[in-house]
Structure formats: C-alpha cells, structure tokens
PDB file of C-alpha atoms in Angstrom:
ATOM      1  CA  UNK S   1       0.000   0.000   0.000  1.00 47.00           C
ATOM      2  CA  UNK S   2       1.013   3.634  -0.419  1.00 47.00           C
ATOM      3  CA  UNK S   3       2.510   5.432   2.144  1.00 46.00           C
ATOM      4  CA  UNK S   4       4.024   9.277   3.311  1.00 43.00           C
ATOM      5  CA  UNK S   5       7.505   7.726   1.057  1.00 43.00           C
ATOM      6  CA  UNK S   6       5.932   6.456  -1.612  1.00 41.00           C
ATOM      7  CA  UNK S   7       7.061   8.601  -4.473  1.00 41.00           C
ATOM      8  CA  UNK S   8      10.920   8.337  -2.828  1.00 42.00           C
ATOM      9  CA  UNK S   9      12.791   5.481  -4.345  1.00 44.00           C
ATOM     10  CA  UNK S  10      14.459   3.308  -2.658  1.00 41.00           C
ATOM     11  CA  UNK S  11      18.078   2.358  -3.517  1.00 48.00           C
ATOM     12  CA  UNK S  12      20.358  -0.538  -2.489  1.00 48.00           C
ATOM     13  CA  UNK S  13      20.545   0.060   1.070  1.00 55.00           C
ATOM     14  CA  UNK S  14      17.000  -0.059   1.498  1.00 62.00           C
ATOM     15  CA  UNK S  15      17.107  -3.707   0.174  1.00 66.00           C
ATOM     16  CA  UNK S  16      17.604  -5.041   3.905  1.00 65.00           C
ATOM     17  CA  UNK S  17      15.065  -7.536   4.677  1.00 68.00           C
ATOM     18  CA  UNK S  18      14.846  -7.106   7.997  1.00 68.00           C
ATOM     19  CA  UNK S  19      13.550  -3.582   7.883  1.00 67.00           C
ATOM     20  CA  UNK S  20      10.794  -2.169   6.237  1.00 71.00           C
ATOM     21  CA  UNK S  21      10.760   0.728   4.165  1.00 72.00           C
ATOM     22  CA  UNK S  22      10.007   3.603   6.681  1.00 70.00           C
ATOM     23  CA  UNK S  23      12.820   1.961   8.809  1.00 67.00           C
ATOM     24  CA  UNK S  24      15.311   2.025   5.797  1.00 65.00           C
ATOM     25  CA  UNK S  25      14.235   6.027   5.326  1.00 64.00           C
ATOM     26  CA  UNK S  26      14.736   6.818   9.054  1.00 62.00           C
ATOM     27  CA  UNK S  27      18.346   5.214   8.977  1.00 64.00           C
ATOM     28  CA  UNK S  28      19.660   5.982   5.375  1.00 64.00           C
ATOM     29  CA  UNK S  29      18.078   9.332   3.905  1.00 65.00           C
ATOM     30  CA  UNK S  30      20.042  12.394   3.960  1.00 58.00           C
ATOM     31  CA  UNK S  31      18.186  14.789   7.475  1.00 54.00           C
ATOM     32  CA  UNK S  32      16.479  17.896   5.989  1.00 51.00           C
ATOM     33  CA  UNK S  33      17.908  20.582   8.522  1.00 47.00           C
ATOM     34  CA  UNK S  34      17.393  23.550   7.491  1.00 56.00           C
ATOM     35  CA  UNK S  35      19.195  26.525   9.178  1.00 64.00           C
ATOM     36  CA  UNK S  36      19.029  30.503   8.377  1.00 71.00           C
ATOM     37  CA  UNK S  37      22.623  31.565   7.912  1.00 79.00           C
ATOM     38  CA  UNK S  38      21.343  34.890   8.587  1.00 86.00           C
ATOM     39  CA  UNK S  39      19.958  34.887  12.257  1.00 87.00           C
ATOM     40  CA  UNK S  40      20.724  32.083  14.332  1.00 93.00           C
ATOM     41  CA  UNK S  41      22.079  32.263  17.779  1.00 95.00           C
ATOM     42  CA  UNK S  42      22.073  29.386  20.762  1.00 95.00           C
ATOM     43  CA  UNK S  43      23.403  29.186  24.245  1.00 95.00           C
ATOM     44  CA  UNK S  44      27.007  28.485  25.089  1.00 95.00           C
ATOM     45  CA  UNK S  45      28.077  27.893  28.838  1.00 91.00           C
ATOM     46  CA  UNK S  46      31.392  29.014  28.628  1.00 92.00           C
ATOM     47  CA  UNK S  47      33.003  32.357  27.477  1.00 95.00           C
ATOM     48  CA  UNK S  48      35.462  32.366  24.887  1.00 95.00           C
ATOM     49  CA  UNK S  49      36.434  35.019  21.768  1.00 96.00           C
ATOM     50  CA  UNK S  50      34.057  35.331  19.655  1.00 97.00           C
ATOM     51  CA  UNK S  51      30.603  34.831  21.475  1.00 97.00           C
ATOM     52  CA  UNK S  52      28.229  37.523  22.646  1.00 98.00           C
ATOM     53  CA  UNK S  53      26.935  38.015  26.545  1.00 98.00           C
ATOM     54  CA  UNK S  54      23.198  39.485  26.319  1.00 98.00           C
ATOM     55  CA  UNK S  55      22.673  41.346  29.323  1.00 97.00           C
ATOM     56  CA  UNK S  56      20.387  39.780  32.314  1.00 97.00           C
ATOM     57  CA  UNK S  57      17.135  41.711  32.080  1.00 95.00           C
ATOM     58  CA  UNK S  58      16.939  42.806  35.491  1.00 94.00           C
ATOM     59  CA  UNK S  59      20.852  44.627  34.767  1.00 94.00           C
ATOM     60  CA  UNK S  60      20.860  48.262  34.680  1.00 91.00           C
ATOM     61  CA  UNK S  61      22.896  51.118  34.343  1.00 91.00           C
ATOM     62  CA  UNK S  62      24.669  51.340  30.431  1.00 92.00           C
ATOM     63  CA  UNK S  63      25.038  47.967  29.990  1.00 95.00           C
ATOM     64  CA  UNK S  64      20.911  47.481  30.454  1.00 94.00           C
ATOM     65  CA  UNK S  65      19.808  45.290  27.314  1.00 96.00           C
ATOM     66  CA  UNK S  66      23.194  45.205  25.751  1.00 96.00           C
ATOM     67  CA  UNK S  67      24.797  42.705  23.680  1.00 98.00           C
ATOM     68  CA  UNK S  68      28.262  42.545  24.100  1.00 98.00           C
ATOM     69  CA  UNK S  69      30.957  40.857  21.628  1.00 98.00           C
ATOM     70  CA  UNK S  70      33.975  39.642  23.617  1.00 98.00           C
ATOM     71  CA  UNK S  71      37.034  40.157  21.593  1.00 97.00           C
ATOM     72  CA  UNK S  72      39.838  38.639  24.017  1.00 95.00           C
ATOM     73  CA  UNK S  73      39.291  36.279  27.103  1.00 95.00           C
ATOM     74  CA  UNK S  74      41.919  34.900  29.184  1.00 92.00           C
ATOM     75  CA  UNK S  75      41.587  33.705  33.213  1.00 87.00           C
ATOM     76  CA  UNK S  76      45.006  35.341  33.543  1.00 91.00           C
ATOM     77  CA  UNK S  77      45.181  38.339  32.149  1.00 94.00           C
ATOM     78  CA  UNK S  78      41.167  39.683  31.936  1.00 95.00           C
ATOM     79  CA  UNK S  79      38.683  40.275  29.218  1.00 96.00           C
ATOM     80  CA  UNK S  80      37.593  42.760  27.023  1.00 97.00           C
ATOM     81  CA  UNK S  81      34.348  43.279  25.035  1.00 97.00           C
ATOM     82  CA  UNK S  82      32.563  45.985  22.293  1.00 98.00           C
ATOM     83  CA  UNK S  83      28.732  46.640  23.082  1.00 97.00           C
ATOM     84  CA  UNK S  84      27.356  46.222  19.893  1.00 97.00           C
ATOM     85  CA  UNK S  85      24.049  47.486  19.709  1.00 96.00           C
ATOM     86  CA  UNK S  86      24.470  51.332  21.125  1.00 95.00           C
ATOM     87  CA  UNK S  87      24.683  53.162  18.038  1.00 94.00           C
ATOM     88  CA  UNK S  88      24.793  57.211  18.122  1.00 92.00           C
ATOM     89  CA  UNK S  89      22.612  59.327  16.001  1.00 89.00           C
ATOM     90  CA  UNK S  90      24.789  60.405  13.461  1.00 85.00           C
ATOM     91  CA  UNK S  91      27.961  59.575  11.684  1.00 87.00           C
ATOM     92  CA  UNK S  92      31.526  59.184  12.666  1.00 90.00           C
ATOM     93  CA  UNK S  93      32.846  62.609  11.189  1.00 88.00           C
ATOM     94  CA  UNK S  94      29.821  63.883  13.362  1.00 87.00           C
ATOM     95  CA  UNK S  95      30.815  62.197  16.447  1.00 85.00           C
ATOM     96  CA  UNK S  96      34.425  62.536  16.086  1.00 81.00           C
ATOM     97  CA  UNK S  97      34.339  65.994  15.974  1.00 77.00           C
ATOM     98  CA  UNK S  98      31.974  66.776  18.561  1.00 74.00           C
ATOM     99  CA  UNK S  99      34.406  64.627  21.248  1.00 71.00           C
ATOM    100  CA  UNK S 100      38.142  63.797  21.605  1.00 68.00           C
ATOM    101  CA  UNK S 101      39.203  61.139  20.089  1.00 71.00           C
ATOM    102  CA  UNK S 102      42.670  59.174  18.540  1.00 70.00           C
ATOM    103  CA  UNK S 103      41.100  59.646  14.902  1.00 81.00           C
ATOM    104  CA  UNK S 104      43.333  60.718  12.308  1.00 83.00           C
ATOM    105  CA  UNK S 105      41.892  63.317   9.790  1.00 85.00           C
ATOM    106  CA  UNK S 106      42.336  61.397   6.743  1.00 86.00           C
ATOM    107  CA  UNK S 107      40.174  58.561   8.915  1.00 89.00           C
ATOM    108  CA  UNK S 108      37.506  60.535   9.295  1.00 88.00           C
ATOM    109  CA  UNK S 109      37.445  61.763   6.157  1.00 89.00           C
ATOM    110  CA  UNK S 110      37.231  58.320   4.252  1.00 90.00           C
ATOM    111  CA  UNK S 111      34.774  57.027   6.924  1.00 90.00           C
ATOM    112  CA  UNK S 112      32.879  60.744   7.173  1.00 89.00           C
ATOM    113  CA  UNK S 113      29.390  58.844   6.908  1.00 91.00           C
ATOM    114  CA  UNK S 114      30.527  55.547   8.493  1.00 93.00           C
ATOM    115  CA  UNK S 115      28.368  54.293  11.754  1.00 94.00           C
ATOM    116  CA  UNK S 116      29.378  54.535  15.241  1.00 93.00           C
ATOM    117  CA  UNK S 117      28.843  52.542  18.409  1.00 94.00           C
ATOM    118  CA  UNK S 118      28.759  52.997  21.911  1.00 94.00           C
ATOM    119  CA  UNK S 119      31.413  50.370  22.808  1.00 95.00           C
ATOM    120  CA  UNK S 120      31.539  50.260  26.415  1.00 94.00           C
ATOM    121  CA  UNK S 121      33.017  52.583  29.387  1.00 93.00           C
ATOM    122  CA  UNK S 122      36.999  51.812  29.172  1.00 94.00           C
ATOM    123  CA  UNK S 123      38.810  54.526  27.123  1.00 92.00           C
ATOM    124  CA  UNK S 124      36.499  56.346  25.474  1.00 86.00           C
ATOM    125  CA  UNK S 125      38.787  58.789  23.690  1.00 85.00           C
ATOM    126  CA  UNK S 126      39.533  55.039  21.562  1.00 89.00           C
ATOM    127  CA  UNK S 127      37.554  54.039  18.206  1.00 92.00           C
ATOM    128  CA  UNK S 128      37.813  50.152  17.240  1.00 93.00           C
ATOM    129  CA  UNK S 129      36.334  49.016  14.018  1.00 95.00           C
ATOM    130  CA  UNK S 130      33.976  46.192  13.695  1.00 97.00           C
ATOM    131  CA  UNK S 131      33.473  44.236   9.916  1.00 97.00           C
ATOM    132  CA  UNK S 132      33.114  42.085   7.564  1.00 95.00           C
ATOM    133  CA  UNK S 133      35.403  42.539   4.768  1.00 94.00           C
ATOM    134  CA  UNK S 134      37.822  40.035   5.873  1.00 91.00           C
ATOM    135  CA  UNK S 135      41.534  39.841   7.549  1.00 88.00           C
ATOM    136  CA  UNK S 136      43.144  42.701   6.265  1.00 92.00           C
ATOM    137  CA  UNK S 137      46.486  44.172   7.822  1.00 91.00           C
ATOM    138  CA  UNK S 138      46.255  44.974  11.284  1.00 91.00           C
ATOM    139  CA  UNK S 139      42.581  43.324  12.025  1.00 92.00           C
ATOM    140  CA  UNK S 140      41.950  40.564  13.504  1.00 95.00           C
ATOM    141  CA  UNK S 141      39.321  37.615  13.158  1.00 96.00           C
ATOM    142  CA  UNK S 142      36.752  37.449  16.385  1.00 96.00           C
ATOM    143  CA  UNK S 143      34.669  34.617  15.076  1.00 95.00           C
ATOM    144  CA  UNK S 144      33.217  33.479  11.002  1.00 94.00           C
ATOM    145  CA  UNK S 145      32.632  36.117   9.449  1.00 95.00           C
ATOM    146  CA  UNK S 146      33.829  38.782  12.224  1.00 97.00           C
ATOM    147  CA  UNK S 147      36.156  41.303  12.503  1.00 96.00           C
ATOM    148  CA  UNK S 148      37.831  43.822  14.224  1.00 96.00           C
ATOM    149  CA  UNK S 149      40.661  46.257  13.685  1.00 95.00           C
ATOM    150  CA  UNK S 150      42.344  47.320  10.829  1.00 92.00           C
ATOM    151  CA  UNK S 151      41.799  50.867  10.074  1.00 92.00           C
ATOM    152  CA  UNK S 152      44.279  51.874   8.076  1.00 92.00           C
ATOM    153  CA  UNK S 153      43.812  48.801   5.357  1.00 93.00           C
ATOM    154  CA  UNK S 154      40.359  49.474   5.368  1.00 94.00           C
ATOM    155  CA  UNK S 155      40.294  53.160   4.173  1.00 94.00           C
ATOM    156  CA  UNK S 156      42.722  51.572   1.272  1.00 94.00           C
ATOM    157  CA  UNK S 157      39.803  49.427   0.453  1.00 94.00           C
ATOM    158  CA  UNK S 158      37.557  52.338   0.813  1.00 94.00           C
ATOM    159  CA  UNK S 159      39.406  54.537  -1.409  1.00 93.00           C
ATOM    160  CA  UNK S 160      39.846  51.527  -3.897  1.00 93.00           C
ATOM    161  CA  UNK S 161      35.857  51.177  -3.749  1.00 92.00           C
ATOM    162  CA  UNK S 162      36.092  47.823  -2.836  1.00 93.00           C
ATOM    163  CA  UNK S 163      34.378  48.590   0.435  1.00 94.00           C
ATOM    164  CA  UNK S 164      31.617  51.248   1.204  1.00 94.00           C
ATOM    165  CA  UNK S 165      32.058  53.162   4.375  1.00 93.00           C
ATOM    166  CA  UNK S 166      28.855  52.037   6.233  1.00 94.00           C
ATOM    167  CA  UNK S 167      29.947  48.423   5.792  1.00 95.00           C
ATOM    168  CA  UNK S 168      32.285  49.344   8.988  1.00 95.00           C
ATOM    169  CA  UNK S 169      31.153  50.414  12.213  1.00 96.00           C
ATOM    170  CA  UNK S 170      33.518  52.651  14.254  1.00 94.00           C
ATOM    171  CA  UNK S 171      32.549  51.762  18.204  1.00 95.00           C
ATOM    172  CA  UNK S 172      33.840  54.460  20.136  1.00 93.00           C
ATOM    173  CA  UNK S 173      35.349  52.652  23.855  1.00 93.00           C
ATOM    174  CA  UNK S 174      35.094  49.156  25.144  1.00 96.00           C
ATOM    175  CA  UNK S 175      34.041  47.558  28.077  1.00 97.00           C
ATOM    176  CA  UNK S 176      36.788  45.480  30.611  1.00 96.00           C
ATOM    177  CA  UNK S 177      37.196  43.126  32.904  1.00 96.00           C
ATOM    178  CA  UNK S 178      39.803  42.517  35.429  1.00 96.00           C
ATOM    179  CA  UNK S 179      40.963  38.145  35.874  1.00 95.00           C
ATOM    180  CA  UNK S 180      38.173  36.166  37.261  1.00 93.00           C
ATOM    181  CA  UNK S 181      36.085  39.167  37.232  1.00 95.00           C
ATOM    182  CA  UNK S 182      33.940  37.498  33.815  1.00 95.00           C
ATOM    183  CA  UNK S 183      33.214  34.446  35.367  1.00 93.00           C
ATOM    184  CA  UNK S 184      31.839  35.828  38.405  1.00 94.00           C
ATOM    185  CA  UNK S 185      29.492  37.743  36.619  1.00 96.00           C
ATOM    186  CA  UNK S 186      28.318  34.854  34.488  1.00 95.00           C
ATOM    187  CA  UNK S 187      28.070  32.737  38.017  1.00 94.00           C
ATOM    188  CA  UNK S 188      25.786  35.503  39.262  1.00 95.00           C
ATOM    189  CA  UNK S 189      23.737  35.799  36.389  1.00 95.00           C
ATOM    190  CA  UNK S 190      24.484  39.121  35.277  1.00 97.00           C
ATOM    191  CA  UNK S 191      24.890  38.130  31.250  1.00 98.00           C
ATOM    192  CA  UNK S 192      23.474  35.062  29.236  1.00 97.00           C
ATOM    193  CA  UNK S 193      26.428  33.561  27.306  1.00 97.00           C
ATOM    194  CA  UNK S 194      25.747  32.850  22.688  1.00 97.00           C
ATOM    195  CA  UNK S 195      26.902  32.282  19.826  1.00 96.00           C
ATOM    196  CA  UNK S 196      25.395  34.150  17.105  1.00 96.00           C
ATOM    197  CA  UNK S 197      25.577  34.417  13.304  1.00 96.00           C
ATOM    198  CA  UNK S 198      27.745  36.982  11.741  1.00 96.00           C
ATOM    199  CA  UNK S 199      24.651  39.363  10.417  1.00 96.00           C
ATOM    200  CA  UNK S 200      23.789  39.358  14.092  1.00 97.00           C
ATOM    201  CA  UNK S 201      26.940  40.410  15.091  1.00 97.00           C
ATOM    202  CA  UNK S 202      27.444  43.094  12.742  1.00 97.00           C
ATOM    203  CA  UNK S 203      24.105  44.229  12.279  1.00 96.00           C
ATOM    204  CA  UNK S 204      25.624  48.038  12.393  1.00 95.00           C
ATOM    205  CA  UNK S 205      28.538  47.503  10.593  1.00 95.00           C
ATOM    206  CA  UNK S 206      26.429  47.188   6.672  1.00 92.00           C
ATOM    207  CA  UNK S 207      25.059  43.374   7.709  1.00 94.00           C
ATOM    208  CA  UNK S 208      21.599  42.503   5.633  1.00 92.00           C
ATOM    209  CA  UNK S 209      17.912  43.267   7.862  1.00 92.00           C
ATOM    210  CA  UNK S 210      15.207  41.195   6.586  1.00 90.00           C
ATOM    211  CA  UNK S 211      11.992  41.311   7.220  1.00 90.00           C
ATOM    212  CA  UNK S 212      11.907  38.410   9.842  1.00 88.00           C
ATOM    213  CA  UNK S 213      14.715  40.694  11.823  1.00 91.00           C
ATOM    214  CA  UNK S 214      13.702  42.916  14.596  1.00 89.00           C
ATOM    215  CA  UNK S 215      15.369  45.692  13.348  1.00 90.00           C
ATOM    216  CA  UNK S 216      15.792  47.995  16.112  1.00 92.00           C
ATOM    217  CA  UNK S 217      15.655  45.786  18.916  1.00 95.00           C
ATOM    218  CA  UNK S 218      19.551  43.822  18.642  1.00 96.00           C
ATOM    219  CA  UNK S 219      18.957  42.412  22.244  1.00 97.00           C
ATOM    220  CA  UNK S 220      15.503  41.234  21.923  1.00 96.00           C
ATOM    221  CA  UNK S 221      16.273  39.759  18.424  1.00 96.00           C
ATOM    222  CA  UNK S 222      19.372  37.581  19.455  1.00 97.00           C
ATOM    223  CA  UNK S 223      17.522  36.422  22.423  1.00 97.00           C
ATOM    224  CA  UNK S 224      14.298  35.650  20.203  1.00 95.00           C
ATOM    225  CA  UNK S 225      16.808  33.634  17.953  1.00 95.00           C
ATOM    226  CA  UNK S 226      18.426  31.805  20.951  1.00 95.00           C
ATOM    227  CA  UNK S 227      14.739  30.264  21.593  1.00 91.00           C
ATOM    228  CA  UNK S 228      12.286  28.560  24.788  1.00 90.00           C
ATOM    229  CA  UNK S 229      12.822  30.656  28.123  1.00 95.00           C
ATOM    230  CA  UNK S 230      15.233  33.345  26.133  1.00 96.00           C
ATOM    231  CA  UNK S 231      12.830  33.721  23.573  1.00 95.00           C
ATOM    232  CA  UNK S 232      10.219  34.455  26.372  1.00 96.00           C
ATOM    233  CA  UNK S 233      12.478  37.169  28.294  1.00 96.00           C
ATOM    234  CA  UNK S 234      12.624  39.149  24.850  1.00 95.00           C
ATOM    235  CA  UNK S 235       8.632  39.121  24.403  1.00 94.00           C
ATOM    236  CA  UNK S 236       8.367  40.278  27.951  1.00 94.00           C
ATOM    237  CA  UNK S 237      10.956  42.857  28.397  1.00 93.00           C
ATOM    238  CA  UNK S 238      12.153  44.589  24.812  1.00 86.00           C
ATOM    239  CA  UNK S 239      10.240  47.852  23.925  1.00 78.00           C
ATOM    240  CA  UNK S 240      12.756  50.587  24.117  1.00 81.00           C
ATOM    241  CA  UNK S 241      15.014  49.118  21.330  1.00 90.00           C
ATOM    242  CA  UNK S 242      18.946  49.461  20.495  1.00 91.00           C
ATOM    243  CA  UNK S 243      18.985  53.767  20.431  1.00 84.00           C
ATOM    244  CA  UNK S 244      18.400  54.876  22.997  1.00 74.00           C
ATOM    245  CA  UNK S 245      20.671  58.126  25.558  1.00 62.00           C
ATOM    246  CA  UNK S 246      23.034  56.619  27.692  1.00 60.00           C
ATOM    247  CA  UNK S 247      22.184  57.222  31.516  1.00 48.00           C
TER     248      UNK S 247
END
C-alpha cells in the first residue's frame, strides 16, 4: 500500500530484509535541517572570543539590554568586550568631531558617513572598528565572518571602492574586565552567554535586515533567535530598542 515515502525510491541500502521501508528512510536518507545563515544564535556555557553576553534583564545602568561581543578572554590576564548594539545618532565625522578622540583626519574623512557605536566605558577617547570585509592588515578575526581592527587597510579598500564606508562600524570605547572578574558575573547571572551568526553580530557595521529581523531591537532579536525561556524574556521585556541616551 502507499505510504508518506511512496514517491521516494528506494536504492540498495534499502534492500535489507529485515527492515521495512520507513525503517530504511529513518536510517539511510540524507536529514532535511534547514538553518538561516542569517539569524541564528544558541546558548554556550562558557566564554570564549568570539561569542556575545546578552545582558540579564533585570541589569541596569549602560550595559541594560546590551549585547556585548567579547574580543579577548583569558583567566590570567582579563577580558575585554565591544557593546554592539548602542549606536549614536549620526555619523563618525559627526561624532568625532563633537568629542576627543585618537582619529586621524584622513580617517575621518574616508569614513565621514561611516556608523558609530557605543562600545563600552573603558577609554572612550579610543575608536575600534567592527566588519566584515575580511583579515586585512592589522585586524583581527573574532569569530566566522567577524572582525575587528584594521583601520588603516580598510580606508585603502575604501578609497579603492572595494568597500563602502557604512559596511564598517567605528565603536567608540570598550568595556573590561579585570581576571576572574567574567566568570563571576556569568556565576551571578548578570549576562546570558551565545553564539550568534555573523549578520547578528554586525548588524551596524552594513550586515543585511530582513523582514523576519527585529530591526531595532539587537537584544531582543538575538535572544528571540536563541529560543524557549530566552525567547520568552525578549517578548516580555524589549520595547525601548537598540537607540536609545546613555544614563
């Protein structure tokens, strides 16, 4: 009689007489997993270059609802991390010029209408650049797809047109912590530990928004993405989104 794999054909394997023909499906076809490349984020339970914290709900102060990338992590020496999802209204030749900062004039020229980020609270007088365009001289890769640093090549590329100048966010600071001071955190509760795709991470640095994406809400989003009781902390607390003044 017919059943749900009749109009699959069977091939050699499927010739074992001691299973029948939905057995010889379950054990020899090919799984159909399909996953979106372009959002898709799940728990980790360790920290390590490369992932993202999302910040605990009930955190406040300027890392409330903040996604952080964490760039270097070591027990011995400390860790350091870009919030990724404070970006300022307006552009870096904007921003640079209304504070100090260590940017160069022929910087801020090539990346006049390039994005910027509130990084975090350590050095803020510092700019660090976030893409995608690949290892160039000087950067360095954070994760697929990810990465930071690089400057200088980059305005090469920019000035090349090989690379437009909103494809690279400028995050102005970074956030620190001292050895051991991470994990205690995490322990606590203070930040929810993923690993996200590479649009997620570099959603303001040029990365694709489609229309499944919450675009203004980074830290809901990821969290939506990383599923069950995450998935329910972002449909109870989001609403004020990723821009948003600084307290």
């Amino acid at each position: 009689g017919a059943t749900k794999f009749s109009k699959i054909q069977i091939n050699s394997p499927c010739d074992d007489p001691f299973m029948d023909e939905e057995e010889c499906h379950i054990v020899y076809d090919e799984p159909h997993v399909q996953i979106d490349s372009h959002r898709w984020a799940h728990p980790l339970y360790h920290v390590e270059p490369g992932c993202i914290l999302i910040a605990n709900e009930k955190l406040g102060g300027v890392f409330h609802q903040t996604v952080v990338l964490i760039i270097d992590h070591n027990e011995n020496t400390g860790s350091t991390g870009m919030v990724i999802n404070r970006p300022f209204p307006g552009n870096l030749i904007k921003i640079a010029s209304d504070t100090d900062s260590n940017i160069d004039l022929s910087l801020k020229m090539a990346f006049s209408k390039a994005p910027v980020s509130y990084g975090g609270p350590v050095m803020q007088d510092q700019f660090s650049t976030l893409h995608g365009f690949g290892e160039v001289m000087g950067s360095k890769k954070v994760c697929p797809g990810v990465f930071v640093g690089g400057s200088s090549q980059l305005m090469q590329e920019v000035r090349r047109n090989h690379l437009h100048p909103t494809e690279v966010l400028f995050v102005k600071g970074h956030a620190a912590w001292v050895p051991g001071q991470l994990t205690r955190e995490i322990e606590k509760g203070v930040w929810y530990i993923a690993a996200a795709s590479a649009d997620l991470i570099l959603r303001y640095a040029g990365a694709p928004v489609s229309k499944d994406d919450n675009a203004s809400d980074l830290w809901a989003d990821v969290l939506s993405c990383m599923g069950e009781k995450y998935e329910d902390i972002a449909t109870t607390h989001s609403g004020r989104g990723d821009e948003r003044m600084l307290p």
